[in-house]
Coordinates of C-alpha atoms in Angstrom, one line a residue:
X1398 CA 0.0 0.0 0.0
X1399 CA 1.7 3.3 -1.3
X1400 CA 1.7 6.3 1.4
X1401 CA -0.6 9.4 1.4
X1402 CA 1.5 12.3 -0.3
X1403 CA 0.9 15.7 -2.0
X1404 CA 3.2 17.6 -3.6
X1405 CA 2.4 21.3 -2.1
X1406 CA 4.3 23.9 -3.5
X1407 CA 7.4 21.5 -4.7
X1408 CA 7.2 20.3 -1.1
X1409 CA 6.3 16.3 -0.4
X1410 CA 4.0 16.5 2.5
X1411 CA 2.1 13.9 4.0
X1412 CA -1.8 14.1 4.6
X1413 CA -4.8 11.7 5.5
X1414 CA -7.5 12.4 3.0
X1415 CA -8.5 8.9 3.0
X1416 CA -7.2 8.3 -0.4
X1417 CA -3.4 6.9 -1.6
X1418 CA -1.5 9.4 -3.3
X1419 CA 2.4 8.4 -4.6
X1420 CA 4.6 10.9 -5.3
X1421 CA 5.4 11.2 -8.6
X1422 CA 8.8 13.3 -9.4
X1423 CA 8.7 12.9 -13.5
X1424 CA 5.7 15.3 -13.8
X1425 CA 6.1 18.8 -12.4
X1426 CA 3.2 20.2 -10.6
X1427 CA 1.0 22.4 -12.0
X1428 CA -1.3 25.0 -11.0
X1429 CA -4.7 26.5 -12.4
X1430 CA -5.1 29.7 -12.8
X1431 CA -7.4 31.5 -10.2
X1432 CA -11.1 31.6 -10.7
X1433 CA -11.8 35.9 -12.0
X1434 CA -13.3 37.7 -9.0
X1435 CA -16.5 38.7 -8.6
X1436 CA -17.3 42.4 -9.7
X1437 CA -20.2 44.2 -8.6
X1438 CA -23.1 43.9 -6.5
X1439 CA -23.6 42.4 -3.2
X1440 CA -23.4 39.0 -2.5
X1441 CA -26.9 37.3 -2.8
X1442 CA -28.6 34.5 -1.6
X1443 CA -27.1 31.9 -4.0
X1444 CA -24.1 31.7 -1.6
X1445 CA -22.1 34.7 -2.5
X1446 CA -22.7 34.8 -5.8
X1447 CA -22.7 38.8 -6.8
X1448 CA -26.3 40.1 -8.1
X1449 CA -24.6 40.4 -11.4
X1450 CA -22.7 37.5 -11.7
X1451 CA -26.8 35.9 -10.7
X1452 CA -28.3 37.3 -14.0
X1453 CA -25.5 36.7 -16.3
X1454 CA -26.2 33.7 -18.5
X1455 CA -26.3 30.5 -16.6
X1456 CA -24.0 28.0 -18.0
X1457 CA -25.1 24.7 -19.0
X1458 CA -23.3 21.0 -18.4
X1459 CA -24.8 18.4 -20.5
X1460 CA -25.0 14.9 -19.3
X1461 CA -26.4 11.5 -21.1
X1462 CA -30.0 10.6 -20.4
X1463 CA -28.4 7.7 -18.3
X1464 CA -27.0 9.9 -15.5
X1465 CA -29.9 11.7 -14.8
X1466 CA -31.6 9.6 -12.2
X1467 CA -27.9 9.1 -10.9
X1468 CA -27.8 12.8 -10.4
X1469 CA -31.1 13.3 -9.0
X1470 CA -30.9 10.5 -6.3
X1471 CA -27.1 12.4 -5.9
X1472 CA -25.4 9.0 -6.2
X1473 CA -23.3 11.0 -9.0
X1474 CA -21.9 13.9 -7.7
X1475 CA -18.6 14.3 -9.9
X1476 CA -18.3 15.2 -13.7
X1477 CA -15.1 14.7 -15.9
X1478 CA -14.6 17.2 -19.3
X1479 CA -12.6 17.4 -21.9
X1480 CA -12.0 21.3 -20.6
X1481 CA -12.8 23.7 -17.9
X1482 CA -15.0 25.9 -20.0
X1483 CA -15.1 28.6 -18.0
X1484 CA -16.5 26.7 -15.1
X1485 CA -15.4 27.6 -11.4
X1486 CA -15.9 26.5 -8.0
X1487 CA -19.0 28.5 -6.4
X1488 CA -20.9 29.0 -10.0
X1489 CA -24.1 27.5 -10.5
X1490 CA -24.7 25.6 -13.5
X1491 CA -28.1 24.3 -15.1
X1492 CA -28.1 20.5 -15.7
X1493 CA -29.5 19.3 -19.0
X1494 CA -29.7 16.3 -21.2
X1495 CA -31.0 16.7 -25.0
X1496 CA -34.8 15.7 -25.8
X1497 CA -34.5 13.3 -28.4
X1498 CA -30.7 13.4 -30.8
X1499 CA -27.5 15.3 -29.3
X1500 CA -26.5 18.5 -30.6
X1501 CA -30.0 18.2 -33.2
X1502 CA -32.7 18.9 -30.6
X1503 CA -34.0 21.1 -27.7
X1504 CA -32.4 20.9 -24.6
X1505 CA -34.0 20.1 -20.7
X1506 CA -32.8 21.0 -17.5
X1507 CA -33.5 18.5 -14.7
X1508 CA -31.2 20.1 -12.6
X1509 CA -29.4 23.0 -11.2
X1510 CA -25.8 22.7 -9.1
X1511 CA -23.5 24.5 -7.6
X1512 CA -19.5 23.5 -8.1
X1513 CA -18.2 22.5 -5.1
X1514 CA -14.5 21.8 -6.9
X1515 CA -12.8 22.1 -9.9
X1516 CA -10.1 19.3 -10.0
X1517 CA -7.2 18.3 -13.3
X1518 CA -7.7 14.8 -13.8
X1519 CA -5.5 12.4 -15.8
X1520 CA -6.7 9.0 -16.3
X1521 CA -4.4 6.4 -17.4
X1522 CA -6.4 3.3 -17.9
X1523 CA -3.8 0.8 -18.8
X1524 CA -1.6 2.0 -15.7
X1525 CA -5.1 1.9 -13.4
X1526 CA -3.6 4.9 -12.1
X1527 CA -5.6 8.5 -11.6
X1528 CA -3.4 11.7 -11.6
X1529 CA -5.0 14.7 -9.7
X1530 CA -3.7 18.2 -9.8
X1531 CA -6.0 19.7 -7.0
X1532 CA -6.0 22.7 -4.2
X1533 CA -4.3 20.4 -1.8
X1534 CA -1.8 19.4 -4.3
X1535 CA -0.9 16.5 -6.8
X1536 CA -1.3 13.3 -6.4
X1537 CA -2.1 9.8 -7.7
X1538 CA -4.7 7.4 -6.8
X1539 CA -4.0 4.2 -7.5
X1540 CA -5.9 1.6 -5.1
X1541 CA -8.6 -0.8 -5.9
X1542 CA -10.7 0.4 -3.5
X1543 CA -10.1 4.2 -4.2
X1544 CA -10.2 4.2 -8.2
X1545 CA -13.8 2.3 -7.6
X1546 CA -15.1 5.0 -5.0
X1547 CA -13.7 7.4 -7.7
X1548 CA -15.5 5.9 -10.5
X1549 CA -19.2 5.3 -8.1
X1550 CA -18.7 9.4 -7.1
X1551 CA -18.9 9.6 -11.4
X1552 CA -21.9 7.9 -11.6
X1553 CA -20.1 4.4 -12.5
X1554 CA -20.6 1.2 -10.6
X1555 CA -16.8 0.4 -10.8
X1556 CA -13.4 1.3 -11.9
X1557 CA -13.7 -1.0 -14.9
X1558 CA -17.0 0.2 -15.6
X1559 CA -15.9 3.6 -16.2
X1560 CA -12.5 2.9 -17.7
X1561 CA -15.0 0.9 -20.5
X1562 CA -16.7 3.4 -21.0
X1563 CA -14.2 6.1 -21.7
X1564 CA -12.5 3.2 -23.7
X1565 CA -15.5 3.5 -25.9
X1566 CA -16.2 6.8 -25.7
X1567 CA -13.1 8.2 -26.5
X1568 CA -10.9 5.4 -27.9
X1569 CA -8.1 6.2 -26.0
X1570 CA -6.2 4.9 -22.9
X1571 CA -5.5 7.8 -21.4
X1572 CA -8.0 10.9 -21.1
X1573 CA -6.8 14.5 -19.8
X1574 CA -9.5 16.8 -18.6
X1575 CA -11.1 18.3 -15.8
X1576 CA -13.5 17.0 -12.7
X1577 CA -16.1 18.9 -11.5
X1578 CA -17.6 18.1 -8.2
X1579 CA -21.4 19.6 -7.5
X1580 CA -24.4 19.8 -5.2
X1581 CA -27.4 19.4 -6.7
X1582 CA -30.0 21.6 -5.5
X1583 CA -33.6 21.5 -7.7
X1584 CA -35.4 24.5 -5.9
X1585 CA -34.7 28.2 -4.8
X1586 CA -31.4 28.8 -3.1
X1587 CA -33.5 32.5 -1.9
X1588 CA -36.0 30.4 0.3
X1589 CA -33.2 27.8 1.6
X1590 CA -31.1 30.4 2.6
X1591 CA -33.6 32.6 4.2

């Protein structure tokens, strides 16, 4: 069983977050540039959120029509792109899935989230080995256990579940992107908060 460690600012440091990290001195560290700060207007009742930033356009993660129920029962709670788009911790996104074809039809919400985290994934399925560039620092998960409660957290009901279907999705075996983790909420942040 490898050891719990984070690289933190080029330092290897040791931490129990219940997941096994190795260090991994062939790839540097790297960092994601800060989320843009909120300008204007006085933070609301959607947990911070500025007035303006509340009626600016809400942006939109689509999901398959197979994740939905996963989502709404909040047995999914992480997402994994291709890119960040734009998407920061604290913004609240709609949740949608298309009506009938993908990218030829209308669009539903079920949904609406908040991002909780915004993580840099790399997935090397061959390896069975998960690289994360996060807050705390870099890492690599790389246990049985831990790459199947990452895969269940994505809506999956194991690590070879999801590594299939990213296989097929993607045909590759590696993918580089981005996790989002969310909380789904389907009413009014205003009356919750009040």
């Amino acid at each position: 069983r490898t050891g719990c460690v984070w690289i933190v600012d080029n330092q290897r440091t040791s931490v129990a977050l219940g997941v096994s990290l190795v260090f991994r001195p062939d790839i540097p560290a790297y960092r994601r540039p800060a989320a843009p700060a909120a300008t204007g207007g006085a933070a609301s009742s959607m947990g911070g959120v500025s007035e303006k930033a509340e009626n600016a356009e809400m942006k939109i993660i689509m999901f398959q029509n197979q994740f939905e129920p996963l989502i709404i029962n909040k047995s999914k709670t992480t997402t994994i792109r291709q890119t960040q788009r734009n998407i920061w911790a604290g913004d609240v996104v709609s949740l949608r899935v298309w009506i009938c074809c993908a990218y030829r039809s209308k669009t539903r919400e079920f949904a609406k989230a908040k991002i909780t985290r915004v993580d840099d994934v790399d997935m090397l399925f061959a390896e069975n080995r998960i690289l994360m560039n996060t807050d705390y620092g870099y890492g690599c998960i790389n246990l049985p256990l831990d790459l199947d409660k990452f895969a269940r957290d994505d809506g999956f009901k194991s690590w070879d579940d999801m590594k299939q279907w990213f296989l097929n999705t993607y045909n590759h075996d590696c993918f580089r992107g981005v996790r989002f983790t969310f909380e789904v909420w389907q009413g009014n942040w205003e009356v919750e908060n009040a």
